[in-house]
Amino acid sequence: MEDLLRRAGPRALAAVVRRGAGFADAEDAVQEALLEAGTRWPADGEPDDPVAWLVTVAWRRFLDARRAHEARQRREERHERLVPPGPTEQDDDTLLLLSRCCHASLSAASAVALTLRAVAGLTTAQVARAYLVPEATMAQRISRAKRTLAGATFDRPGDVGAVLKVLYVMFSEGHSGEIDLALEAIRLTRQLAAATDDPEVDGLLALMLLTEARRGARWTDGGALVALADQDRSRWDTTLIAEGVALVQGALARDRLGEYQVQAAIAALHDDAAAPAETDWPQVLEWYDELLRLTPSPVVALNRAVAVGEVDGPRAGLAVLDGLDPALPRLDAVAAYLTERAGDLADAARRYARAAATATSVPERDHLLRQAARLNAAARRDSTGAPTGVRDEGRHT
Amino acid sequence: MAKYLLLKHYRGGPEQRPSAQEPMESWTPQEVSDHIAFMQRVADDLAERGEFVDAQALAPTGTFVRYDGEGRPPVTDGPFAETKDVIAGWMIIDVDSVERAHEAAAHLSSAPGAGGKPLEEWIEVRPFLTELPTEVQ
């Protein structure tokens, strides 16, 4: 029943909000309805339509609360009571609630927290644990987000682009902690894809699935990071890949190109190769050119340099890097990889070490340190006249 | 969001401000109280913003300890600068950007000292390494 309540709660919230309750009031009302369900349903049995039941009870609670607080509005309430109960589920409810939680006035982190709370139905404690902060901190962050939204009207879905950005941030937060944020993001994006007709939503869902498909091969048993080219491809999830490829193909066929569709197309080309050597790098490069046109960001330019290195050789890739800001995160890692491919092992080792010093995560730092150590060991063997064999495992991640 | 450790330095940093050189025991009791109240307010403000993770003050005493081989007593107190000489305490915050982390650190550094003037102690801001986020090619 807990699972049922978790799924029904956010939908009831969306319905109550759509009927015109303020966000915070609606959440309080739905919380009370959920509590009542928790005591009533085990005794009376689950209702045929749990969402409708929750909406009815929550709406009553909402009106009770409003009457208690603002007696002078009684006349308006009578009018509102006359509002015929609509269908509890409308196609745009998901988008409606999501666009409220992902409002442009919120920072991405606040939007993710609010979405997890209000749409995914997680408790504040669960959201806090996912972010490794005290529960009181997360409670403040969420109520601050709600305060920011107070007063904003909310009767029709807002900007899908803002929602997608937040879902993408949520997905990128990864898998650490009790709540798997990547899986939550996939679940919510699925809901959104089912409720909307927008190829970019499908594009984002495809990107998530095609990335998630590689998850099982991304780590050694000891927990070390495995670069894409070194991954055991038999451990990739072919079901997810098939679904992701079909989704991105369907989205692209609708001829409304967007950045998530392009990123998904690139991911699909990687997932499609049975071996690293079979990767269709010329096509990957074409998609990166497209992505650079759509979102001309330094990070995209950096990733594109890797593709240039594969298509036109490492020196061409390095030449692309020369035109980028040296302070760009991960630039040293990409430069180290291309430098090794170009044959300058000592310089590559130096660049890997420098990349490790600026890495932002522990597994990434350890991976880069191992690369530097491997090249330094090879250089030592070289100088003592021992046979060298540079293994091609310095792939970027 | 990203977490940052703010290390409050007694001494050290590129260039000491005069206001940070006078030891706390030579302040007036009111100045000490004002300083402490300010630090508490900073923590409260950060908590209210949903950015506070943890904070602790550290005693100014401590010992360097190192394993020094089987059967030998551990080595204590080396010749190098120790954190007890430099670190007064720390705070962990979880904020949206490095700019916001620097802003919070600067606010911390503005705590009043002798004469109620900003102490301008150095605050070292160190980002936490994280788990790797989900890989996106």
Coordinates of C-alpha atoms in Angstrom, one line a residue:
Chain A
M1 CA 0.0 0.0 0.0
E2 CA 2.9 2.3 0.7
D3 CA 3.9 2.0 -3.0
L4 CA 0.4 2.8 -4.1
L5 CA 0.2 5.8 -1.9
R6 CA 3.6 7.0 -3.2
R7 CA 2.3 6.8 -6.7
A8 CA -1.1 8.2 -6.1
G9 CA 0.0 11.1 -3.8
P10 CA 1.7 13.2 -6.4
R11 CA -1.1 12.7 -8.9
A12 CA -3.6 13.8 -6.2
L13 CA -1.4 16.8 -5.5
A14 CA -1.4 17.7 -9.2
A15 CA -5.2 17.5 -9.3
V16 CA -5.7 19.7 -6.2
V17 CA -3.2 22.2 -7.5
R18 CA -5.0 22.2 -10.9
R19 CA -8.2 23.0 -9.1
G20 CA -6.7 26.2 -7.9
A21 CA -5.2 25.4 -4.4
G22 CA -1.9 27.1 -3.6
F23 CA 1.1 24.7 -3.8
A24 CA 1.9 24.7 -0.1
D25 CA -1.7 24.4 1.0
A26 CA -2.3 21.7 -1.5
E27 CA 0.6 19.7 -0.2
D28 CA -0.6 20.0 3.3
A29 CA -4.1 18.9 2.3
V30 CA -2.8 15.9 0.4
Q31 CA -0.5 14.9 3.3
E32 CA -3.6 14.8 5.5
A33 CA -5.5 12.8 2.9
L34 CA -2.5 10.3 2.8
L35 CA -2.5 10.0 6.5
E36 CA -6.3 9.3 6.5
A37 CA -5.8 6.8 3.7
G38 CA -3.2 5.1 5.9
T39 CA -5.7 4.5 8.6
R40 CA -8.9 4.0 6.6
W41 CA -7.8 1.8 3.7
P42 CA -6.4 -1.1 5.8
A43 CA -9.8 -1.2 7.6
D44 CA -12.2 -0.4 4.7
G45 CA -10.2 -1.8 1.8
E46 CA -8.6 0.2 -0.9
P47 CA -11.0 2.4 -3.0
D48 CA -11.5 1.6 -6.7
D49 CA -9.9 4.8 -7.7
P50 CA -7.3 5.7 -5.0
V51 CA -6.4 9.0 -6.7
A52 CA -10.0 10.2 -6.8
W53 CA -10.4 9.2 -3.2
L54 CA -7.3 11.2 -2.2
V55 CA -8.4 14.2 -4.3
T56 CA -11.8 14.3 -2.7
V57 CA -10.5 14.0 0.8
A58 CA -7.6 16.5 0.2
W59 CA -10.0 19.0 -1.4
R60 CA -12.3 18.8 1.6
R61 CA -9.3 19.3 3.9
F62 CA -8.1 22.2 1.8
L63 CA -11.5 23.9 2.0
D64 CA -11.7 23.2 5.8
A65 CA -8.3 24.8 6.3
R66 CA -9.2 27.8 4.3
R67 CA -12.5 28.2 6.1
A68 CA -10.8 28.0 9.4
H69 CA -8.3 30.7 8.4
E70 CA -10.4 33.0 6.4
A71 CA -14.0 33.0 7.5
R72 CA -14.7 36.0 5.4
Q73 CA -14.1 34.1 2.2
R74 CA -16.9 31.7 3.0
R75 CA -19.0 32.9 0.0
E76 CA -16.2 32.2 -2.4
E77 CA -15.8 28.7 -0.9
R78 CA -19.4 27.9 -1.5
H79 CA -18.8 28.8 -5.1
E80 CA -15.8 26.6 -5.2
R81 CA -17.6 23.7 -3.7
L82 CA -19.8 23.9 -6.7
V83 CA -16.9 23.3 -9.0
P84 CA -17.8 19.9 -10.5
P85 CA -15.2 17.3 -9.7
G86 CA -13.1 16.9 -12.9
P87 CA -11.4 13.8 -14.0
T88 CA -8.6 13.0 -11.5
E89 CA -6.1 12.5 -14.1
Q90 CA -5.5 14.8 -17.0
D91 CA -2.7 14.4 -19.5
D92 CA -1.1 17.7 -18.6
D93 CA -1.2 17.1 -14.9
T94 CA 2.3 15.7 -14.8
L95 CA 3.7 18.5 -16.9
L96 CA 1.7 21.0 -14.8
L97 CA 3.1 19.9 -11.6
L98 CA 6.6 19.4 -13.0
S99 CA 6.7 22.9 -14.5
R100 CA 5.6 24.3 -11.2
C101 CA 8.5 22.5 -9.4
C102 CA 11.0 23.3 -12.1
H103 CA 10.0 27.0 -12.2
A104 CA 12.7 29.2 -13.7
S105 CA 12.9 31.3 -10.5
L106 CA 14.3 28.3 -8.6
S107 CA 17.9 27.1 -8.7
A108 CA 18.4 23.7 -10.3
A109 CA 19.2 22.1 -6.9
S110 CA 16.0 23.6 -5.3
A111 CA 13.9 22.5 -8.3
V112 CA 15.3 18.9 -8.1
A113 CA 14.6 18.8 -4.3
L114 CA 11.0 20.1 -4.8
T115 CA 10.4 17.7 -7.7
L116 CA 11.6 14.7 -5.7
R117 CA 9.3 15.8 -2.8
A118 CA 6.2 16.8 -4.7
V119 CA 6.2 14.7 -7.9
A120 CA 8.3 11.7 -7.0
G121 CA 6.6 11.5 -3.6
L122 CA 9.8 11.0 -1.6
T123 CA 10.0 12.1 2.1
T124 CA 12.1 15.1 3.0
A125 CA 14.4 12.6 4.9
Q126 CA 14.9 10.6 1.8
V127 CA 15.7 13.6 -0.3
A128 CA 18.1 14.8 2.4
R129 CA 19.9 11.5 2.5
A130 CA 20.2 11.5 -1.3
Y131 CA 22.1 14.8 -1.0
L132 CA 24.0 13.9 2.1
V133 CA 22.8 16.9 4.0
P134 CA 20.9 17.1 7.4
E135 CA 17.1 16.7 7.1
A136 CA 16.6 20.2 8.6
T137 CA 18.7 21.6 5.8
M138 CA 16.7 19.9 3.1
A139 CA 13.4 20.9 4.8
Q140 CA 14.5 24.5 4.7
R141 CA 15.6 24.2 1.1
I142 CA 12.2 22.8 0.1
S143 CA 10.2 25.3 2.1
R144 CA 12.3 28.1 0.7
A145 CA 11.6 26.9 -2.8
K146 CA 7.9 26.8 -2.0
R147 CA 8.1 30.4 -0.6
T148 CA 9.7 31.5 -3.8
L149 CA 6.8 30.0 -5.8
A150 CA 4.1 31.4 -3.5
G151 CA 1.9 33.7 -5.4
A152 CA 2.9 32.4 -8.8
T153 CA -0.2 31.5 -10.8
F154 CA -0.2 27.9 -11.9
D155 CA -3.0 26.8 -14.1
R156 CA -1.3 25.8 -17.3
P157 CA 2.0 24.0 -18.0
G158 CA 5.0 26.2 -18.3
D159 CA 8.2 25.8 -20.2
V160 CA 9.0 22.2 -21.0
G161 CA 12.6 23.2 -21.6
A162 CA 13.1 24.2 -17.9
V163 CA 11.5 20.9 -16.8
L164 CA 13.8 18.9 -19.0
K165 CA 16.9 20.7 -17.7
V166 CA 15.9 19.8 -14.1
L167 CA 15.3 16.2 -15.0
Y168 CA 18.6 16.1 -16.7
V169 CA 20.3 17.5 -13.6
M170 CA 18.5 15.0 -11.4
F171 CA 19.7 12.2 -13.7
S172 CA 23.3 13.4 -13.6
E173 CA 23.4 13.4 -9.8
G174 CA 24.0 9.7 -10.2
H175 CA 23.4 6.6 -8.1
S176 CA 25.0 7.2 -4.7
G177 CA 22.8 7.1 -1.6
E178 CA 19.7 5.3 -0.7
I179 CA 17.6 7.0 -3.4
D180 CA 18.8 6.4 -6.9
L181 CA 18.3 9.8 -8.4
A182 CA 19.1 8.6 -12.0
L183 CA 16.3 6.1 -11.8
E184 CA 13.9 8.6 -10.3
A185 CA 14.7 10.9 -13.2
I186 CA 14.0 8.2 -15.7
R187 CA 10.7 7.4 -14.0
L188 CA 9.6 11.0 -14.1
T189 CA 10.8 11.5 -17.7
R190 CA 8.8 8.4 -18.7
Q191 CA 5.7 9.9 -17.1
L192 CA 6.3 13.2 -18.9
A193 CA 6.9 11.4 -22.2
A194 CA 3.6 9.6 -21.8
A195 CA 1.8 12.9 -21.1
T196 CA 3.3 15.1 -23.8
D197 CA 4.0 15.2 -27.5
D198 CA 7.4 16.7 -27.7
P199 CA 10.4 15.1 -29.4
E200 CA 12.8 16.7 -27.0
V201 CA 11.1 14.8 -24.1
D202 CA 11.6 11.6 -26.0
G203 CA 15.2 12.7 -26.8
L204 CA 16.0 13.2 -23.1
L205 CA 14.4 9.8 -22.1
A206 CA 16.4 8.1 -24.9
L207 CA 19.6 9.8 -23.7
M208 CA 18.9 8.6 -20.1
L209 CA 18.1 5.0 -21.2
L210 CA 21.1 4.8 -23.5
T211 CA 23.4 6.0 -20.7
E212 CA 21.8 3.9 -18.0
A213 CA 22.3 0.8 -20.3
R214 CA 26.1 1.0 -19.8
R215 CA 25.9 1.4 -16.0
G216 CA 26.7 -2.3 -15.2
A217 CA 29.9 -2.1 -17.2
R218 CA 31.1 1.2 -15.8
W219 CA 32.8 -0.1 -12.7
T220 CA 35.2 -2.9 -11.9
D221 CA 34.2 -5.3 -9.0
G222 CA 36.6 -3.3 -6.9
G223 CA 34.7 -0.1 -7.6
A224 CA 37.2 1.5 -10.1
L225 CA 36.0 3.5 -13.1
V226 CA 36.1 1.8 -16.5
A227 CA 36.5 4.0 -19.5
L228 CA 34.0 3.6 -22.3
A229 CA 36.5 1.9 -24.7
D230 CA 37.5 -0.6 -22.0
Q231 CA 34.0 -1.6 -20.9
D232 CA 32.8 -5.2 -21.3
R233 CA 30.1 -4.6 -23.8
S234 CA 28.4 -7.9 -23.1
R235 CA 27.3 -6.3 -19.8
W236 CA 25.5 -3.4 -21.5
D237 CA 21.7 -3.7 -21.1
T238 CA 20.5 -4.5 -24.7
T239 CA 16.8 -4.0 -23.7
L240 CA 17.4 -0.4 -22.6
I241 CA 19.6 0.2 -25.7
A242 CA 16.8 -1.1 -28.0
E243 CA 14.2 1.1 -26.3
G244 CA 16.5 4.1 -26.4
V245 CA 17.4 3.7 -30.0
A246 CA 13.8 3.4 -31.0
L247 CA 12.9 6.5 -29.0
V248 CA 15.6 8.7 -30.5
Q249 CA 14.8 7.5 -34.0
G250 CA 11.1 8.2 -33.6
A251 CA 12.0 11.7 -32.2
L252 CA 14.4 12.5 -35.0
A253 CA 11.8 11.5 -37.6
R254 CA 9.6 14.3 -36.3
D255 CA 12.0 16.9 -37.6
R256 CA 12.1 19.2 -34.6
L257 CA 15.7 18.8 -33.6
G258 CA 16.9 19.7 -30.1
E259 CA 20.0 19.2 -28.0
Y260 CA 18.7 16.2 -26.1
Q261 CA 17.9 14.4 -29.3
V262 CA 21.4 15.1 -30.6
Q263 CA 23.0 13.9 -27.4
A264 CA 20.9 10.8 -27.5
A265 CA 21.9 10.2 -31.1
I266 CA 25.6 10.3 -30.0
A267 CA 24.9 7.9 -27.1
A268 CA 23.1 5.6 -29.6
L269 CA 26.1 5.5 -31.9
H270 CA 28.4 4.5 -28.9
D271 CA 25.9 1.9 -27.7
D272 CA 25.5 0.6 -31.2
A273 CA 29.1 -0.4 -31.7
A274 CA 29.9 -4.1 -30.8
A275 CA 33.6 -3.0 -30.2
P276 CA 35.2 0.4 -29.7
A277 CA 36.8 0.1 -33.2
E278 CA 33.4 -0.2 -34.7
T279 CA 32.2 3.1 -33.4
D280 CA 31.0 5.3 -36.2
W281 CA 33.2 8.3 -35.3
P282 CA 32.5 10.3 -38.4
Q283 CA 28.8 10.3 -37.6
V284 CA 29.5 11.1 -34.0
L285 CA 31.5 14.1 -35.1
E286 CA 28.7 15.3 -37.4
W287 CA 26.3 15.1 -34.4
Y288 CA 28.8 17.1 -32.3
D289 CA 28.9 19.7 -35.0
E290 CA 25.2 19.9 -34.9
L291 CA 25.2 20.1 -31.0
L292 CA 27.7 22.9 -31.2
R293 CA 25.4 24.8 -33.4
L294 CA 22.4 24.2 -31.1
T295 CA 24.3 24.8 -27.8
P296 CA 27.6 26.5 -28.4
S297 CA 29.2 25.7 -25.0
P298 CA 32.8 25.0 -24.2
V299 CA 31.9 21.6 -22.7
V300 CA 30.4 20.5 -26.0
A301 CA 33.5 21.8 -27.9
L302 CA 35.7 19.8 -25.5
N303 CA 33.7 16.6 -26.2
R304 CA 33.8 17.3 -29.9
A305 CA 37.6 17.4 -29.7
V306 CA 37.6 13.7 -28.7
A307 CA 35.6 12.9 -31.9
V308 CA 37.9 15.0 -34.0
G309 CA 40.8 13.1 -32.5
E310 CA 39.2 9.8 -33.6
V311 CA 38.3 11.0 -37.1
D312 CA 41.3 13.2 -38.0
G313 CA 43.9 11.9 -35.6
P314 CA 45.1 13.0 -32.2
R315 CA 47.1 16.0 -33.4
A316 CA 43.9 17.4 -35.0
G317 CA 42.1 16.9 -31.7
L318 CA 44.8 18.6 -29.8
A319 CA 44.7 21.5 -32.2
V320 CA 41.0 21.9 -31.3
L321 CA 41.9 22.0 -27.6
D322 CA 44.4 24.9 -28.3
G323 CA 41.4 27.1 -29.1
L324 CA 39.6 26.4 -25.8
D325 CA 39.9 27.9 -22.4
P326 CA 42.7 26.0 -20.5
A327 CA 40.7 26.4 -17.3
L328 CA 37.9 24.2 -18.7
P329 CA 37.1 21.2 -16.4
R330 CA 38.3 17.9 -17.9
L331 CA 40.3 19.7 -20.6
D332 CA 43.6 18.2 -19.1
A333 CA 42.1 14.7 -19.1
V334 CA 41.1 15.0 -22.8
A335 CA 44.5 16.5 -23.7
A336 CA 46.3 13.7 -21.8
Y337 CA 44.3 11.1 -23.7
L338 CA 45.0 12.7 -27.1
T339 CA 48.7 13.3 -26.2
E340 CA 49.2 9.6 -25.4
R341 CA 47.6 8.7 -28.7
A342 CA 50.0 11.1 -30.4
G343 CA 52.9 9.1 -28.8
D344 CA 54.3 11.6 -26.2
L345 CA 54.0 9.5 -23.1
A346 CA 55.9 11.7 -20.7
D347 CA 53.8 14.7 -21.6
A348 CA 50.6 12.6 -21.4
A349 CA 51.6 11.4 -17.9
R350 CA 52.1 15.0 -16.8
R351 CA 48.7 16.0 -18.2
Y352 CA 47.0 13.0 -16.5
A353 CA 48.5 14.0 -13.2
R354 CA 47.4 17.6 -13.7
A355 CA 43.9 16.4 -14.6
A356 CA 43.8 14.3 -11.4
A357 CA 44.6 17.3 -9.3
T358 CA 41.5 19.1 -10.6
A359 CA 39.1 16.2 -10.8
T360 CA 35.9 16.8 -9.0
S361 CA 35.1 13.2 -8.0
V362 CA 37.0 10.5 -6.2
P363 CA 36.6 7.7 -8.8
E364 CA 37.6 10.1 -11.6
R365 CA 40.6 11.3 -9.7
D366 CA 41.7 7.7 -9.0
H367 CA 41.2 6.8 -12.6
L368 CA 43.3 9.7 -13.8
L369 CA 46.1 8.9 -11.3
R370 CA 46.2 5.3 -12.5
Q371 CA 46.6 6.5 -16.0
A372 CA 49.5 8.8 -15.0
A373 CA 51.1 6.0 -13.0
R374 CA 50.7 3.6 -16.0
L375 CA 52.5 6.0 -18.4
N376 CA 55.2 6.9 -15.9
A377 CA 55.9 3.1 -15.4
A378 CA 56.0 2.7 -19.2
A379 CA 58.5 5.6 -19.5
R380 CA 60.7 4.0 -16.7
R381 CA 60.7 0.7 -18.5
D382 CA 61.6 2.6 -21.7
S383 CA 64.6 4.3 -20.1
T384 CA 65.9 1.0 -18.7
G385 CA 65.8 -0.6 -22.1
A386 CA 63.1 -3.0 -21.2
P387 CA 60.5 -3.7 -23.9
T388 CA 57.6 -1.3 -23.9
G389 CA 54.1 -1.8 -25.0
V390 CA 51.8 1.0 -24.6
R391 CA 48.5 -0.4 -24.0
D392 CA 45.6 1.5 -25.4
E393 CA 43.7 1.9 -22.2
G394 CA 43.9 5.6 -21.7
R395 CA 40.5 6.2 -23.0
H396 CA 38.5 9.2 -21.9
T397 CA 35.5 8.4 -19.8
Chain B
M1 CA 24.7 21.7 -5.3
A2 CA 28.2 21.1 -4.1
K3 CA 29.8 20.9 -0.7
Y4 CA 32.6 23.1 0.5
L5 CA 34.7 23.0 3.6
L6 CA 35.4 26.4 5.1
L7 CA 38.5 26.4 7.2
K8 CA 38.8 29.3 9.6
H9 CA 42.5 30.2 9.9
Y10 CA 44.0 31.8 13.0
R11 CA 47.1 32.8 11.2
G12 CA 48.5 32.2 7.8
G13 CA 47.1 33.2 4.4
P14 CA 48.8 35.4 1.9
E15 CA 48.9 38.6 4.0
Q16 CA 47.7 39.0 7.6
R17 CA 45.4 42.0 8.3
P18 CA 46.4 43.9 11.5
S19 CA 42.9 43.3 13.0
A20 CA 43.5 39.5 12.8
Q21 CA 46.8 39.6 14.7
E22 CA 45.6 40.7 18.1
P23 CA 44.9 37.6 20.1
M24 CA 41.3 37.1 21.2
E25 CA 42.2 37.1 24.9
S26 CA 43.1 40.7 24.7
W27 CA 39.7 41.7 23.4
T28 CA 37.0 43.0 25.7
P29 CA 34.4 40.4 26.8
Q30 CA 31.8 42.2 24.8
E31 CA 33.9 42.0 21.7
V32 CA 34.3 38.3 22.3
S33 CA 30.6 37.9 22.8
D34 CA 29.8 39.9 19.6
H35 CA 32.2 37.8 17.6
I36 CA 30.6 34.5 18.8
A37 CA 27.1 35.8 18.3
F38 CA 28.0 36.8 14.7
M39 CA 29.4 33.3 14.0
Q40 CA 26.2 31.8 15.3
R41 CA 24.1 34.2 13.1
V42 CA 26.1 33.2 10.1
A43 CA 25.4 29.5 10.8
D44 CA 21.7 30.3 11.4
D45 CA 21.4 32.2 8.1
L46 CA 23.0 29.4 6.2
A47 CA 20.7 26.9 7.8
E48 CA 17.7 29.1 6.9
R49 CA 18.8 29.2 3.3
G50 CA 19.1 25.4 3.3
E51 CA 22.8 25.5 2.8
F52 CA 24.2 24.5 6.2
V53 CA 25.7 21.0 6.6
D54 CA 27.8 21.1 9.8
A55 CA 30.2 23.3 11.8
Q56 CA 32.5 22.7 14.7
A57 CA 35.0 24.8 16.6
L58 CA 38.3 23.1 17.3
A59 CA 40.4 23.4 20.5
P60 CA 43.7 25.1 20.0
T61 CA 45.5 22.1 21.3
G62 CA 46.4 19.0 19.5
T63 CA 49.1 16.5 18.8
F64 CA 50.7 15.2 15.7
V65 CA 50.9 11.4 15.9
R66 CA 52.6 8.9 13.6
Y67 CA 53.4 5.2 13.6
D68 CA 57.1 4.9 14.0
G69 CA 57.8 1.2 13.7
E70 CA 57.0 -1.9 15.8
G71 CA 57.7 -1.6 19.5
R72 CA 58.5 2.1 19.3
P73 CA 56.4 4.9 20.8
P74 CA 54.4 6.9 18.3
V75 CA 56.1 10.0 17.1
T76 CA 54.4 13.2 18.3
D77 CA 54.7 16.8 17.3
G78 CA 56.8 17.3 14.3
P79 CA 58.7 20.3 13.1
F80 CA 56.0 21.4 10.7
A81 CA 53.1 23.8 11.1
E82 CA 50.2 21.9 12.6
T83 CA 46.5 22.5 12.2
K84 CA 46.3 23.4 15.9
D85 CA 48.5 26.4 15.0
V86 CA 46.3 27.5 12.1
I87 CA 42.8 26.1 12.1
A88 CA 40.2 27.5 14.6
G89 CA 37.3 25.6 13.3
W90 CA 35.4 24.5 10.2
M91 CA 32.0 24.7 8.6
I92 CA 30.6 22.6 5.8
I93 CA 28.1 24.2 3.4
D94 CA 26.2 22.8 0.4
V95 CA 25.6 25.6 -2.1
D96 CA 24.7 26.2 -5.7
S97 CA 28.0 27.5 -7.0
V98 CA 31.6 28.3 -6.1
E99 CA 30.7 32.0 -6.2
R100 CA 28.1 31.4 -3.5
A101 CA 30.7 29.5 -1.4
H102 CA 33.1 32.4 -1.7
E103 CA 30.4 34.8 -0.7
A104 CA 29.6 32.8 2.4
A105 CA 33.3 32.5 3.3
A106 CA 33.8 36.3 2.9
H107 CA 30.8 36.8 5.2
L108 CA 32.3 34.5 7.7
S109 CA 35.6 36.5 7.5
S110 CA 33.8 39.7 8.2
A111 CA 33.1 38.6 11.8
P112 CA 33.8 41.5 14.3
G113 CA 37.0 41.4 16.3
A114 CA 38.6 43.9 18.6
G115 CA 36.9 47.3 18.5
G116 CA 34.0 45.7 16.5
K117 CA 36.0 46.0 13.3
P118 CA 35.9 43.1 10.9
L119 CA 38.5 40.5 11.8
E120 CA 39.3 39.7 8.2
E121 CA 40.7 36.3 9.0
W122 CA 41.5 34.1 6.1
I123 CA 38.9 31.4 5.3
E124 CA 40.2 28.5 3.2
V125 CA 37.5 27.2 0.8
R126 CA 38.0 23.5 -0.2
P127 CA 35.6 21.7 -2.5
F128 CA 34.6 18.2 -1.5
L129 CA 35.3 15.4 -4.0
T130 CA 32.1 13.6 -4.8
E131 CA 31.0 10.3 -6.2
L132 CA 31.1 10.3 -9.9
P133 CA 27.8 11.5 -11.4
T134 CA 26.0 9.5 -14.0
E135 CA 28.1 9.2 -17.1
V136 CA 26.8 11.1 -20.1
Q137 CA 28.9 10.8 -23.3

